[in-house]
C-alpha atoms as an extended CHARMM CRD file, in Angstrom:
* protein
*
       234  EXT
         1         1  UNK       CA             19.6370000000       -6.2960000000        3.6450000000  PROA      1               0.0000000000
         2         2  UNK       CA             16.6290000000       -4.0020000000        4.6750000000  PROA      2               0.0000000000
         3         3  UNK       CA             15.6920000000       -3.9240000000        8.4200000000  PROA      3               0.0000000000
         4         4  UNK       CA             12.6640000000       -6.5740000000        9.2670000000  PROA      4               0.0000000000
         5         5  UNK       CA             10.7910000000       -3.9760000000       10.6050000000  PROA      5               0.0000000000
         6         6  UNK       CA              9.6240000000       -1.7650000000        7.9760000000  PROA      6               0.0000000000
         7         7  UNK       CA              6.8560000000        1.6680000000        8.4310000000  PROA      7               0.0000000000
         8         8  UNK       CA              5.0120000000        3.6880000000        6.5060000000  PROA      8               0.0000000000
         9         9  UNK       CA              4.8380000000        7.3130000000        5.7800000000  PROA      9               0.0000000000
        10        10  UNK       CA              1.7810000000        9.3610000000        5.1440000000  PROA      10              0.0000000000
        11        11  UNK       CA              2.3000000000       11.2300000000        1.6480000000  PROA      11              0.0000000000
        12        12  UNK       CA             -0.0080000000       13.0250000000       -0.4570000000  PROA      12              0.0000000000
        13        13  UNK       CA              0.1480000000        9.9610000000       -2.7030000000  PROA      13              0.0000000000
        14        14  UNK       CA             -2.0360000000        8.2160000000       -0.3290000000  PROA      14              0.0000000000
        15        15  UNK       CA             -5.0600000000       11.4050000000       -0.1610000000  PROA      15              0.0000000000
        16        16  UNK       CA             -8.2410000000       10.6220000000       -1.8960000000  PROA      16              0.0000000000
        17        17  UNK       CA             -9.1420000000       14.0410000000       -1.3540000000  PROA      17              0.0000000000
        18        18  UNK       CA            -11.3970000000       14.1830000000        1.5680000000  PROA      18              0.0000000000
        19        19  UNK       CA            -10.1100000000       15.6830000000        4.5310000000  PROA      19              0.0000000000
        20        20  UNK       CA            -11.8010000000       13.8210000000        7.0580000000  PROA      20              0.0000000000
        21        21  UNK       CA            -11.1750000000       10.1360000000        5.3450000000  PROA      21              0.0000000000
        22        22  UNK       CA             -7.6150000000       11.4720000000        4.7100000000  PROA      22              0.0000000000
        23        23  UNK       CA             -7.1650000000       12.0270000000        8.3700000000  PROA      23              0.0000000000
        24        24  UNK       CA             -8.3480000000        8.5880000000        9.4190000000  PROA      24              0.0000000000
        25        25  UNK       CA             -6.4090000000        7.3400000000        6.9450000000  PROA      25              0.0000000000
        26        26  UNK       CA             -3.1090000000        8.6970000000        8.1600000000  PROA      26              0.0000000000
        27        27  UNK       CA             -4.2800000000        7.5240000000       11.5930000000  PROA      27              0.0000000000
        28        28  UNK       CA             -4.6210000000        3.5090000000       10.2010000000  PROA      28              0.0000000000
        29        29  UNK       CA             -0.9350000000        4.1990000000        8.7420000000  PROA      29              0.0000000000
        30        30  UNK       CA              0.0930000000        5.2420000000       12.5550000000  PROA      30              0.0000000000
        31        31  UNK       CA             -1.3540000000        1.9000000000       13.6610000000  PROA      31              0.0000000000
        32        32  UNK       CA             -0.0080000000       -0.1810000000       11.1740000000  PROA      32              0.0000000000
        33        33  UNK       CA              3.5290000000        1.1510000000       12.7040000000  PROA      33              0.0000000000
        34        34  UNK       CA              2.8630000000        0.6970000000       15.8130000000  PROA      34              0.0000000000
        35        35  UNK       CA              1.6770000000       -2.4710000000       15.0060000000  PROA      35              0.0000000000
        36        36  UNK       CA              4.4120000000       -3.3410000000       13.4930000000  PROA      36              0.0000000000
        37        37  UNK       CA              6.9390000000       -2.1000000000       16.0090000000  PROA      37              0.0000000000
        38        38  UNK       CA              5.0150000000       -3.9140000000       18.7990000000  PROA      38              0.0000000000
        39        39  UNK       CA              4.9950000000       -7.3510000000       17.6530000000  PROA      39              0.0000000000
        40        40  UNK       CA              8.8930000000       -6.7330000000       16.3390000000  PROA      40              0.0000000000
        41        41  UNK       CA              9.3070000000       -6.1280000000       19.9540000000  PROA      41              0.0000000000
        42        42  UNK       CA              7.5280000000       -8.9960000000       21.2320000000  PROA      42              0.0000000000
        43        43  UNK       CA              9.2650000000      -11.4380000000       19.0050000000  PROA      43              0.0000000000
        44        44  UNK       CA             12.4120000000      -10.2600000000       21.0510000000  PROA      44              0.0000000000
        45        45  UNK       CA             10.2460000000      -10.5370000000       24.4810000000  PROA      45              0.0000000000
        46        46  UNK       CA              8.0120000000      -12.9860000000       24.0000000000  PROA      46              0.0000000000
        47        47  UNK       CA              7.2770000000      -12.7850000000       27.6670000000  PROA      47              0.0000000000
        48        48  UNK       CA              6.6300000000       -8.7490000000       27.9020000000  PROA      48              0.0000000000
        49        49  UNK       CA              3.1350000000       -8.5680000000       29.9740000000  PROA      49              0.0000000000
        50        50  UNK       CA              3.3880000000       -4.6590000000       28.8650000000  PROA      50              0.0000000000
        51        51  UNK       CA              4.3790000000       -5.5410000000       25.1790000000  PROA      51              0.0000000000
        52        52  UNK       CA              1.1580000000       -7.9450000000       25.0200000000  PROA      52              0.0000000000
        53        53  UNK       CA             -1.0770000000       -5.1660000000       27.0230000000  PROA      53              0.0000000000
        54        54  UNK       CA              0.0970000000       -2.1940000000       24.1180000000  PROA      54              0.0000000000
        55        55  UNK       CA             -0.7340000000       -4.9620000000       21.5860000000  PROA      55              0.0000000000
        56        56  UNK       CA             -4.1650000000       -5.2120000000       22.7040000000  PROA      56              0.0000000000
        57        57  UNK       CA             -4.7360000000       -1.6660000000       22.9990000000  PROA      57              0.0000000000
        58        58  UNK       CA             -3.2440000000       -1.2880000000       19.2530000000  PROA      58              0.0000000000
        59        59  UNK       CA             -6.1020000000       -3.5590000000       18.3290000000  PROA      59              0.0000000000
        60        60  UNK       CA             -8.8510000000       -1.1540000000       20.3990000000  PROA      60              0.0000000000
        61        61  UNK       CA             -7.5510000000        1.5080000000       18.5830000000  PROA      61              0.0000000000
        62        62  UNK       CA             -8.1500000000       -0.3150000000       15.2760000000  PROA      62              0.0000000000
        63        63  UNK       CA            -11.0790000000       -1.7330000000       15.9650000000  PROA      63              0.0000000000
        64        64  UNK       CA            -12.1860000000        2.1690000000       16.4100000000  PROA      64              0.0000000000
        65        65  UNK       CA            -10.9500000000        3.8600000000       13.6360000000  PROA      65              0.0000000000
        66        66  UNK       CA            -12.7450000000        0.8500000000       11.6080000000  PROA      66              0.0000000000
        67        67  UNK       CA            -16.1580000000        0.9690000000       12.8470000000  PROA      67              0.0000000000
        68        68  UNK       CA            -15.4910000000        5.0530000000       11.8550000000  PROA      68              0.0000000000
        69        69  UNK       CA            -13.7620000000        4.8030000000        8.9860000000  PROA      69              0.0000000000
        70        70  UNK       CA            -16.0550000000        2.1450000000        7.3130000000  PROA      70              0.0000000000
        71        71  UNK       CA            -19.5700000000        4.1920000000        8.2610000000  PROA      71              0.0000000000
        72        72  UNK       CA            -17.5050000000        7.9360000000        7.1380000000  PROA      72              0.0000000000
        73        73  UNK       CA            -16.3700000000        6.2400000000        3.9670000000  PROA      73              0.0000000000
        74        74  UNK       CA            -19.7460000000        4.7940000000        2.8680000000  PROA      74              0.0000000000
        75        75  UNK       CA            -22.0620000000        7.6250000000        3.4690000000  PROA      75              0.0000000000
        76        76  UNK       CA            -18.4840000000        9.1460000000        1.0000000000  PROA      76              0.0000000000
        77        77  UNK       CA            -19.2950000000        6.8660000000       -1.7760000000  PROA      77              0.0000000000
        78        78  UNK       CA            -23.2170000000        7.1390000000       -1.2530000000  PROA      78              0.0000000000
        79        79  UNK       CA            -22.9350000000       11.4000000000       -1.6230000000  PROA      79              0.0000000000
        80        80  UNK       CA            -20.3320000000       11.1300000000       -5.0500000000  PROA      80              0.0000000000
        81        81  UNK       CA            -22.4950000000        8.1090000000       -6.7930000000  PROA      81              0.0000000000
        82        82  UNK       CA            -19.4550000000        6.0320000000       -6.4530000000  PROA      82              0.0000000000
        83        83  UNK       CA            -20.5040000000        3.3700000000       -8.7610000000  PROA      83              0.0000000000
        84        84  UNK       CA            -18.1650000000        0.3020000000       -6.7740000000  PROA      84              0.0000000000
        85        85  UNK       CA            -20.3010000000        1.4460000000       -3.9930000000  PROA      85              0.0000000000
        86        86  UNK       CA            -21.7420000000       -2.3720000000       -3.0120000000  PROA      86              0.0000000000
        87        87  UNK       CA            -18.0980000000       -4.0810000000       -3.8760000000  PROA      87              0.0000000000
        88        88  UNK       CA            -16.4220000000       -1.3270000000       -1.7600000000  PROA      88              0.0000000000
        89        89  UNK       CA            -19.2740000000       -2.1190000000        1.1150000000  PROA      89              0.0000000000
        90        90  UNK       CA            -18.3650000000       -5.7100000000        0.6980000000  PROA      90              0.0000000000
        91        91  UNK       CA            -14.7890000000       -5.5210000000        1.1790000000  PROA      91              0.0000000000
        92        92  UNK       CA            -15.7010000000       -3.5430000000        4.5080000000  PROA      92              0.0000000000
        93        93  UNK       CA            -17.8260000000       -6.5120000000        5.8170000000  PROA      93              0.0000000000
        94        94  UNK       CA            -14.3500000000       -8.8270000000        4.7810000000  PROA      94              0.0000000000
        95        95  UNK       CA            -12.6770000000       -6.8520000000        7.1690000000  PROA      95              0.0000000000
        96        96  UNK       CA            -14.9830000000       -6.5380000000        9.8620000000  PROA      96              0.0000000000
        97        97  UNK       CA            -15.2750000000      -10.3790000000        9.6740000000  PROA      97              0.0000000000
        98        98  UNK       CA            -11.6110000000      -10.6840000000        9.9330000000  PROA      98              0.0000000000
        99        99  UNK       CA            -11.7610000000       -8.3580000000       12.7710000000  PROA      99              0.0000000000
       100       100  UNK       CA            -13.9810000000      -10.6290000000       14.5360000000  PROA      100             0.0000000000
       101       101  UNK       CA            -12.3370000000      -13.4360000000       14.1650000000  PROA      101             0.0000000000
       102       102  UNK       CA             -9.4000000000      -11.9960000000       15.5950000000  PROA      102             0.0000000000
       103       103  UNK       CA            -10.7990000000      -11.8470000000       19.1460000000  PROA      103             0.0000000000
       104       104  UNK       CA            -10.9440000000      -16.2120000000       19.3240000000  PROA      104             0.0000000000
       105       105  UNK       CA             -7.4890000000      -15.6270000000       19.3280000000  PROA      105             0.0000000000
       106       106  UNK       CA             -7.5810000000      -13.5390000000       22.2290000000  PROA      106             0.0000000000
       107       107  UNK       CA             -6.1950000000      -15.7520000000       24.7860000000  PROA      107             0.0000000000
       108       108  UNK       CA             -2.9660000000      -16.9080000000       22.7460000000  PROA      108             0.0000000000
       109       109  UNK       CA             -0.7980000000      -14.2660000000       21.9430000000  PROA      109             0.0000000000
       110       110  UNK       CA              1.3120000000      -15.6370000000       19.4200000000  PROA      110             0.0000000000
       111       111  UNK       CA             -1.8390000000      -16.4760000000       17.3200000000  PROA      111             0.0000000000
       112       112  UNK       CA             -3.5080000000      -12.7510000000       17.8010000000  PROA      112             0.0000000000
       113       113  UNK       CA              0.1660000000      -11.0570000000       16.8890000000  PROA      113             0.0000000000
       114       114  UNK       CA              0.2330000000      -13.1900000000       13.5440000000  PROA      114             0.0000000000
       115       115  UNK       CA             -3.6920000000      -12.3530000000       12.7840000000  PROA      115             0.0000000000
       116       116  UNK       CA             -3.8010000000       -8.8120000000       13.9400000000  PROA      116             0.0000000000
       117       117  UNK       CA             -0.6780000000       -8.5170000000       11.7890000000  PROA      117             0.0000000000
       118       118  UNK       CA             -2.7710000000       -9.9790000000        8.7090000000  PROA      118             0.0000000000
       119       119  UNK       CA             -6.0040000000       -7.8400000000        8.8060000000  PROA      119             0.0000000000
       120       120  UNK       CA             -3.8920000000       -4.4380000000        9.6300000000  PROA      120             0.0000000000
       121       121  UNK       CA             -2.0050000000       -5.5710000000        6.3830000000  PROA      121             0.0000000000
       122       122  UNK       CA             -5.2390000000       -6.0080000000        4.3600000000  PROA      122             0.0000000000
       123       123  UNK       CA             -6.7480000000       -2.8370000000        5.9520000000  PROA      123             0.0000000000
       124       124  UNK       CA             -3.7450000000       -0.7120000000        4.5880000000  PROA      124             0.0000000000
       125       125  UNK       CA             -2.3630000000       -3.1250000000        1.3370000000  PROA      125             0.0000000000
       126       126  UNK       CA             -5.6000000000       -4.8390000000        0.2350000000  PROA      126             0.0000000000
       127       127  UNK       CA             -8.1000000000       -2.2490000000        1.0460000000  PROA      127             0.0000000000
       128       128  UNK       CA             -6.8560000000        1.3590000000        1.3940000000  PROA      128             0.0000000000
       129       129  UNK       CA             -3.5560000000        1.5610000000       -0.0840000000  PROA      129             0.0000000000
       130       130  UNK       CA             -5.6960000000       -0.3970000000       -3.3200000000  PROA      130             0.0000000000
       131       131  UNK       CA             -9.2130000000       -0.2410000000       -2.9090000000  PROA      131             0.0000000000
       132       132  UNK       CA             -9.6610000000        3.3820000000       -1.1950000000  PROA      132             0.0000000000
       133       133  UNK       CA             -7.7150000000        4.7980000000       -4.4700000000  PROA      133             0.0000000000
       134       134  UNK       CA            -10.2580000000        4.2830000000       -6.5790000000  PROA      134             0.0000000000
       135       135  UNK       CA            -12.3430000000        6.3840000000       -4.6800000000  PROA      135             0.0000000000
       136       136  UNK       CA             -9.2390000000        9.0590000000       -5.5820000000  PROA      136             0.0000000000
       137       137  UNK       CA             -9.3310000000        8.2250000000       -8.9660000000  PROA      137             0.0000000000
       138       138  UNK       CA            -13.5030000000        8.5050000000       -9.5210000000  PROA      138             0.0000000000
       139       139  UNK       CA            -13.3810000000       11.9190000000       -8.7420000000  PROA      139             0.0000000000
       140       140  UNK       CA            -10.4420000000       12.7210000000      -10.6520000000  PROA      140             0.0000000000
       141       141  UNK       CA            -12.2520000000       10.9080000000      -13.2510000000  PROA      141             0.0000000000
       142       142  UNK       CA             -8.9330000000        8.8040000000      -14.1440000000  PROA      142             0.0000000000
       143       143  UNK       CA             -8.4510000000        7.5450000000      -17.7930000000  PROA      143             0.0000000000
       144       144  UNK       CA             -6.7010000000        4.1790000000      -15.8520000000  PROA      144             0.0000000000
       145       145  UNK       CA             -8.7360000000        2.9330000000      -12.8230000000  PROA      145             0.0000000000
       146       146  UNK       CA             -6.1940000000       -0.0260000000      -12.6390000000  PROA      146             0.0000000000
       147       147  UNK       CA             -3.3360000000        2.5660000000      -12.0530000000  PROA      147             0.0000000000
       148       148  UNK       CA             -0.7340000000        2.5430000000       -9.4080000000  PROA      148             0.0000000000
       149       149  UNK       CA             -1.4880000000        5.7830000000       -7.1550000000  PROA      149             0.0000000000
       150       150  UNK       CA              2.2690000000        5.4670000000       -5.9780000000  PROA      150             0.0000000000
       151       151  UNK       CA              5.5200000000        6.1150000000       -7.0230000000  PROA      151             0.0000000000
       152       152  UNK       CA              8.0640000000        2.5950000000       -6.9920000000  PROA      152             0.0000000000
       153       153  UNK       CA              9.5920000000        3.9620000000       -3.4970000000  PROA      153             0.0000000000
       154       154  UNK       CA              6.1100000000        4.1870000000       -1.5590000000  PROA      154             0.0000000000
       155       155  UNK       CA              5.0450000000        0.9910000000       -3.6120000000  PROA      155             0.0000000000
       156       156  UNK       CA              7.6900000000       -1.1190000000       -2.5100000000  PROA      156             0.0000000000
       157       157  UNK       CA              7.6690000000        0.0890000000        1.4330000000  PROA      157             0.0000000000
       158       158  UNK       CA              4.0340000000       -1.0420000000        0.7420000000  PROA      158             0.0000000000
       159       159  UNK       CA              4.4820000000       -4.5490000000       -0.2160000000  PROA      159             0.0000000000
       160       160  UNK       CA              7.2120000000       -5.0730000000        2.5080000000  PROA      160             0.0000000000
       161       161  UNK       CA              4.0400000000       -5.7280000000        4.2760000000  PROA      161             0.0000000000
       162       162  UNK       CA              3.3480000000       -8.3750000000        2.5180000000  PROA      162             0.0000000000
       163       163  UNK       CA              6.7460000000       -9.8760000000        1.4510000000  PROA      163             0.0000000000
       164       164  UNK       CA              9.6530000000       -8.7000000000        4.0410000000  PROA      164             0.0000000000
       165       165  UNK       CA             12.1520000000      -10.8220000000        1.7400000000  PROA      165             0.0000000000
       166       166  UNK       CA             11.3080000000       -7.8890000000       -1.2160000000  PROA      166             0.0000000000
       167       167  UNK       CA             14.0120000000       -6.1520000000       -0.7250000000  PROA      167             0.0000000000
       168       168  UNK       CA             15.9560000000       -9.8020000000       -1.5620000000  PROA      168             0.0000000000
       169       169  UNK       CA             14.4700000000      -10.1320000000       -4.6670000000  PROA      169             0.0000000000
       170       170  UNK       CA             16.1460000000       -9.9910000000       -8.3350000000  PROA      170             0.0000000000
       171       171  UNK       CA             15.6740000000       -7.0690000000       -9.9790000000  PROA      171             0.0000000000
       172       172  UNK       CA             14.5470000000       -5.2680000000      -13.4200000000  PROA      172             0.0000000000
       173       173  UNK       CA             15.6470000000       -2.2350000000      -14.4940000000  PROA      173             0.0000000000
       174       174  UNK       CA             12.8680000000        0.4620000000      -15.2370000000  PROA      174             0.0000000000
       175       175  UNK       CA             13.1110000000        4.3710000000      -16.4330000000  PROA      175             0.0000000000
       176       176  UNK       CA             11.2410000000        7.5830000000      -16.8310000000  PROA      176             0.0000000000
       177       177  UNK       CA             11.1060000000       10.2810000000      -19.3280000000  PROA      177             0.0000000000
       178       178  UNK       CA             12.4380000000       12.6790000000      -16.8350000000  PROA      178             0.0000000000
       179       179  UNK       CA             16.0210000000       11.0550000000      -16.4710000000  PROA      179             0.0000000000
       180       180  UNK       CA             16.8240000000        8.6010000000      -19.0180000000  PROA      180             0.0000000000
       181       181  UNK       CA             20.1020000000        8.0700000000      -16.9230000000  PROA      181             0.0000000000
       182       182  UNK       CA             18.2380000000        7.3890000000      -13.2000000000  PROA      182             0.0000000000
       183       183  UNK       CA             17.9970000000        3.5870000000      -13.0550000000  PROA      183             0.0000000000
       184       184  UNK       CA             14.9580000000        2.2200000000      -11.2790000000  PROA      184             0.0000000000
       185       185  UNK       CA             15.5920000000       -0.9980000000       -9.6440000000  PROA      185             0.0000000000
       186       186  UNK       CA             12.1020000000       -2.6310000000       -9.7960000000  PROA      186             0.0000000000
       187       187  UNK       CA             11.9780000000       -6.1200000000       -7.3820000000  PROA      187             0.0000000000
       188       188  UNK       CA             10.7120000000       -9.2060000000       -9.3100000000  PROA      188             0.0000000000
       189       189  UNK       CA              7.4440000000       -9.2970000000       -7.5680000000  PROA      189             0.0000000000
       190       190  UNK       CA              6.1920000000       -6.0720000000       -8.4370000000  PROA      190             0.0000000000
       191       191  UNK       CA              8.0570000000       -6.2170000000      -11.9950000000  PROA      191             0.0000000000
       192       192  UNK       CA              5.4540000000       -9.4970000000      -12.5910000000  PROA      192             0.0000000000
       193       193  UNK       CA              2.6550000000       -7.6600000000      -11.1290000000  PROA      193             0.0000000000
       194       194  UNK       CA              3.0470000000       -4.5010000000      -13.7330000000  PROA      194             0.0000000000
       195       195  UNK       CA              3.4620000000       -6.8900000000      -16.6100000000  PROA      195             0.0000000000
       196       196  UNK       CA              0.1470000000       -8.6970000000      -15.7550000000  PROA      196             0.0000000000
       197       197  UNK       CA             -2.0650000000       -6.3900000000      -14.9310000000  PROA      197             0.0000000000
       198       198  UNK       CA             -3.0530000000       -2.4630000000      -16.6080000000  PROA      198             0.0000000000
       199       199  UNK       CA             -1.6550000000       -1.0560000000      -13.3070000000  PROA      199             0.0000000000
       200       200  UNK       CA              1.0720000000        1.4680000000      -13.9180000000  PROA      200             0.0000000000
       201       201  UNK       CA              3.9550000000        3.3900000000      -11.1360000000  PROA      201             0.0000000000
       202       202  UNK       CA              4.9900000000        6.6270000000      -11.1820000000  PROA      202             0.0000000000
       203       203  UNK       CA              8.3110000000        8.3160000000      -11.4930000000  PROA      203             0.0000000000
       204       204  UNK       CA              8.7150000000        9.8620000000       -7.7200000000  PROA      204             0.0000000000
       205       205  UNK       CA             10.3280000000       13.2200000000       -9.4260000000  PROA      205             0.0000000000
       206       206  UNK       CA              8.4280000000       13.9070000000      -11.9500000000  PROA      206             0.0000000000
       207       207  UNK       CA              5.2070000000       11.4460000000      -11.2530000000  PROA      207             0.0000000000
       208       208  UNK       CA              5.0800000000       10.0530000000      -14.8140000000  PROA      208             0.0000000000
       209       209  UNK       CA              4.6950000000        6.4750000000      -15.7220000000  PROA      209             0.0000000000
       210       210  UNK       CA              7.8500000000        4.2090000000      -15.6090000000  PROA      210             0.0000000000
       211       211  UNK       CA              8.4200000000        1.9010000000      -18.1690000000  PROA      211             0.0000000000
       212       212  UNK       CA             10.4980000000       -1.4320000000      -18.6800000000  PROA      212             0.0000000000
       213       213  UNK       CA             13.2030000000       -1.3450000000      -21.0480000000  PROA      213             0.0000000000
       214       214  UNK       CA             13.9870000000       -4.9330000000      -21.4790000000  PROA      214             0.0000000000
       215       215  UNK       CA             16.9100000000       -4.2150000000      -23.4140000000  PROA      215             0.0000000000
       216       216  UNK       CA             18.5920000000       -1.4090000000      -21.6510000000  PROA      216             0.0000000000
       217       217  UNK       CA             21.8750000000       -0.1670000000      -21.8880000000  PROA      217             0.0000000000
       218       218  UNK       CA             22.3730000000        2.7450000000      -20.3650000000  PROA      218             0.0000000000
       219       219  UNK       CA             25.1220000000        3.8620000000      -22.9650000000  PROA      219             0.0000000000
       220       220  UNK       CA             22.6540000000        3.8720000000      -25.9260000000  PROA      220             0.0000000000
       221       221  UNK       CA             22.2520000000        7.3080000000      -27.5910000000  PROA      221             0.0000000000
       222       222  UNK       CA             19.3610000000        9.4410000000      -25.6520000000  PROA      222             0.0000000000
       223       223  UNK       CA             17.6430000000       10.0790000000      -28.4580000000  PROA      223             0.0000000000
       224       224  UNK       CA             17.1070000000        6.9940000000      -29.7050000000  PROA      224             0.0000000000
       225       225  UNK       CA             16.7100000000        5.8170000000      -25.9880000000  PROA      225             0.0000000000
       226       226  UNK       CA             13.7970000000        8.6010000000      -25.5960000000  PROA      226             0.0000000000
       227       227  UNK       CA             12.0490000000        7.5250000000      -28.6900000000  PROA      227             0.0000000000
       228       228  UNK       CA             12.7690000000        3.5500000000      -28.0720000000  PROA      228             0.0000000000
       229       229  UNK       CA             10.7190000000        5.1570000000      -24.3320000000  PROA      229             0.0000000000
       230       230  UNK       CA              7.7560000000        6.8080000000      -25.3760000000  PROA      230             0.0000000000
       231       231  UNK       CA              7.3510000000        4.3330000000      -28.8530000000  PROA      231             0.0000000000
       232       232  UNK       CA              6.4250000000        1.6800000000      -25.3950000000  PROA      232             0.0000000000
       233       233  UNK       CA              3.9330000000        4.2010000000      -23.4530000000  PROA      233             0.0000000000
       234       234  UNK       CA              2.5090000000        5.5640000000      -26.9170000000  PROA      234             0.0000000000
């Protein structure tokens, strides 16, 4: 069983090449750890006056790189013709809502933890780790704009946010071109996600699409196993 408290790590997976929004970005990541290593803590001393201050100045900090983040990213999408520009503006009101309504919960700490918790999950899951990608993929004029931007590792250390019983889940075997042999264990969650949607994750070697075998046996000849592969991506 996976530790409960799970962080992030700022790849080149996550860059939707602009150095400036890049840097904020890694800077949210660094929040949403420390985030999630302060309230860990405070579960275990619910009675820390210097756990709840560091809380609250995790939130200024947020707050911050929000009000920045949001105005850099919109005059972004304004100067490359992003044409989600009014959804993406949207979602940035969401959050600033959700922001707001954080501060009524000011004066009970349990209640701020658990909603500070939720919108520094939607900032990264719902919004950059989803929404800021498509940003990533306009420019590199992506075939897919429903495509996973991660490979399964950085996916599922993603959704941990979300779900920190993933790691419990039951499992479904998935495989890349690269190494017909290397087994990847996909959790259920994500498994039903890829089959109902046109999003597709990458390989983390070679960063090509993996695909579910649902029939796999791991003994089969490689040659019909390669063509049995690519006759599914094809």
């Amino acid at each position: 069983m996976q530790p409960k408290c799970q962080y992030i790590s700022w790849t080149k997976d996550f860059s939707i090449n602009n150095i400036e929004l890049d840097k904020q970005h890694e800077a949210i990541i660094q929040i949403a750890n420390d985030t999630a290593y302060t309230i860990h803590k405070l579960e275990q001393n619910p009675n820390s006056l210097e756990l709840k201050k560091e809380l609250k100045k995790i939130t200024m900090r947020l707050f911050h790189y929000m009000k920045t983040h949001f105005t850099d990213e919109e005059e972004f999408m304004k100067d490359i013709e992003f044409p989600l520009f009014e959804e993406h503006r949207k979602a940035h009101m969401a959050l600033a809502n959700q922001a707001r309504e954080l501060l009524n919960h000011s004066n009970d700490i349990k209640h701020f933890a658990q909603k500070l918790e939720a919108l520094v999950n939607d900032f990264v899951i719902k919004h950059f780790a989803q929404e800021d990608i498509l940003l990533a993929n306009f420019l590199d004029k992506a075939l897919h704009i429903n495509e996973v931007h991660f490979n399964l590792e950085q996916y599922i250390m993603l959704k941990t946010l979300q779900n920190k019983d993933i790691y419990n889940e039951k499992t479904y075997d998935y495989i890349c071109s690269c190494s017909l042999e290397n087994i990847y264990k996909v959790p259920e969650s994500i498994h039903e996600e890829l089959e109902s949607s046109n999003k597709l994750i990458k390989c983390r070697y070679c960063e090509k699409v993996l695909v579910f075998l649902k029939e796999f046996d791991i003994k089969e000849n490689y040659q019909s196993l390669k063509e049995r592969f690519f006759s599914i991506i094809s």
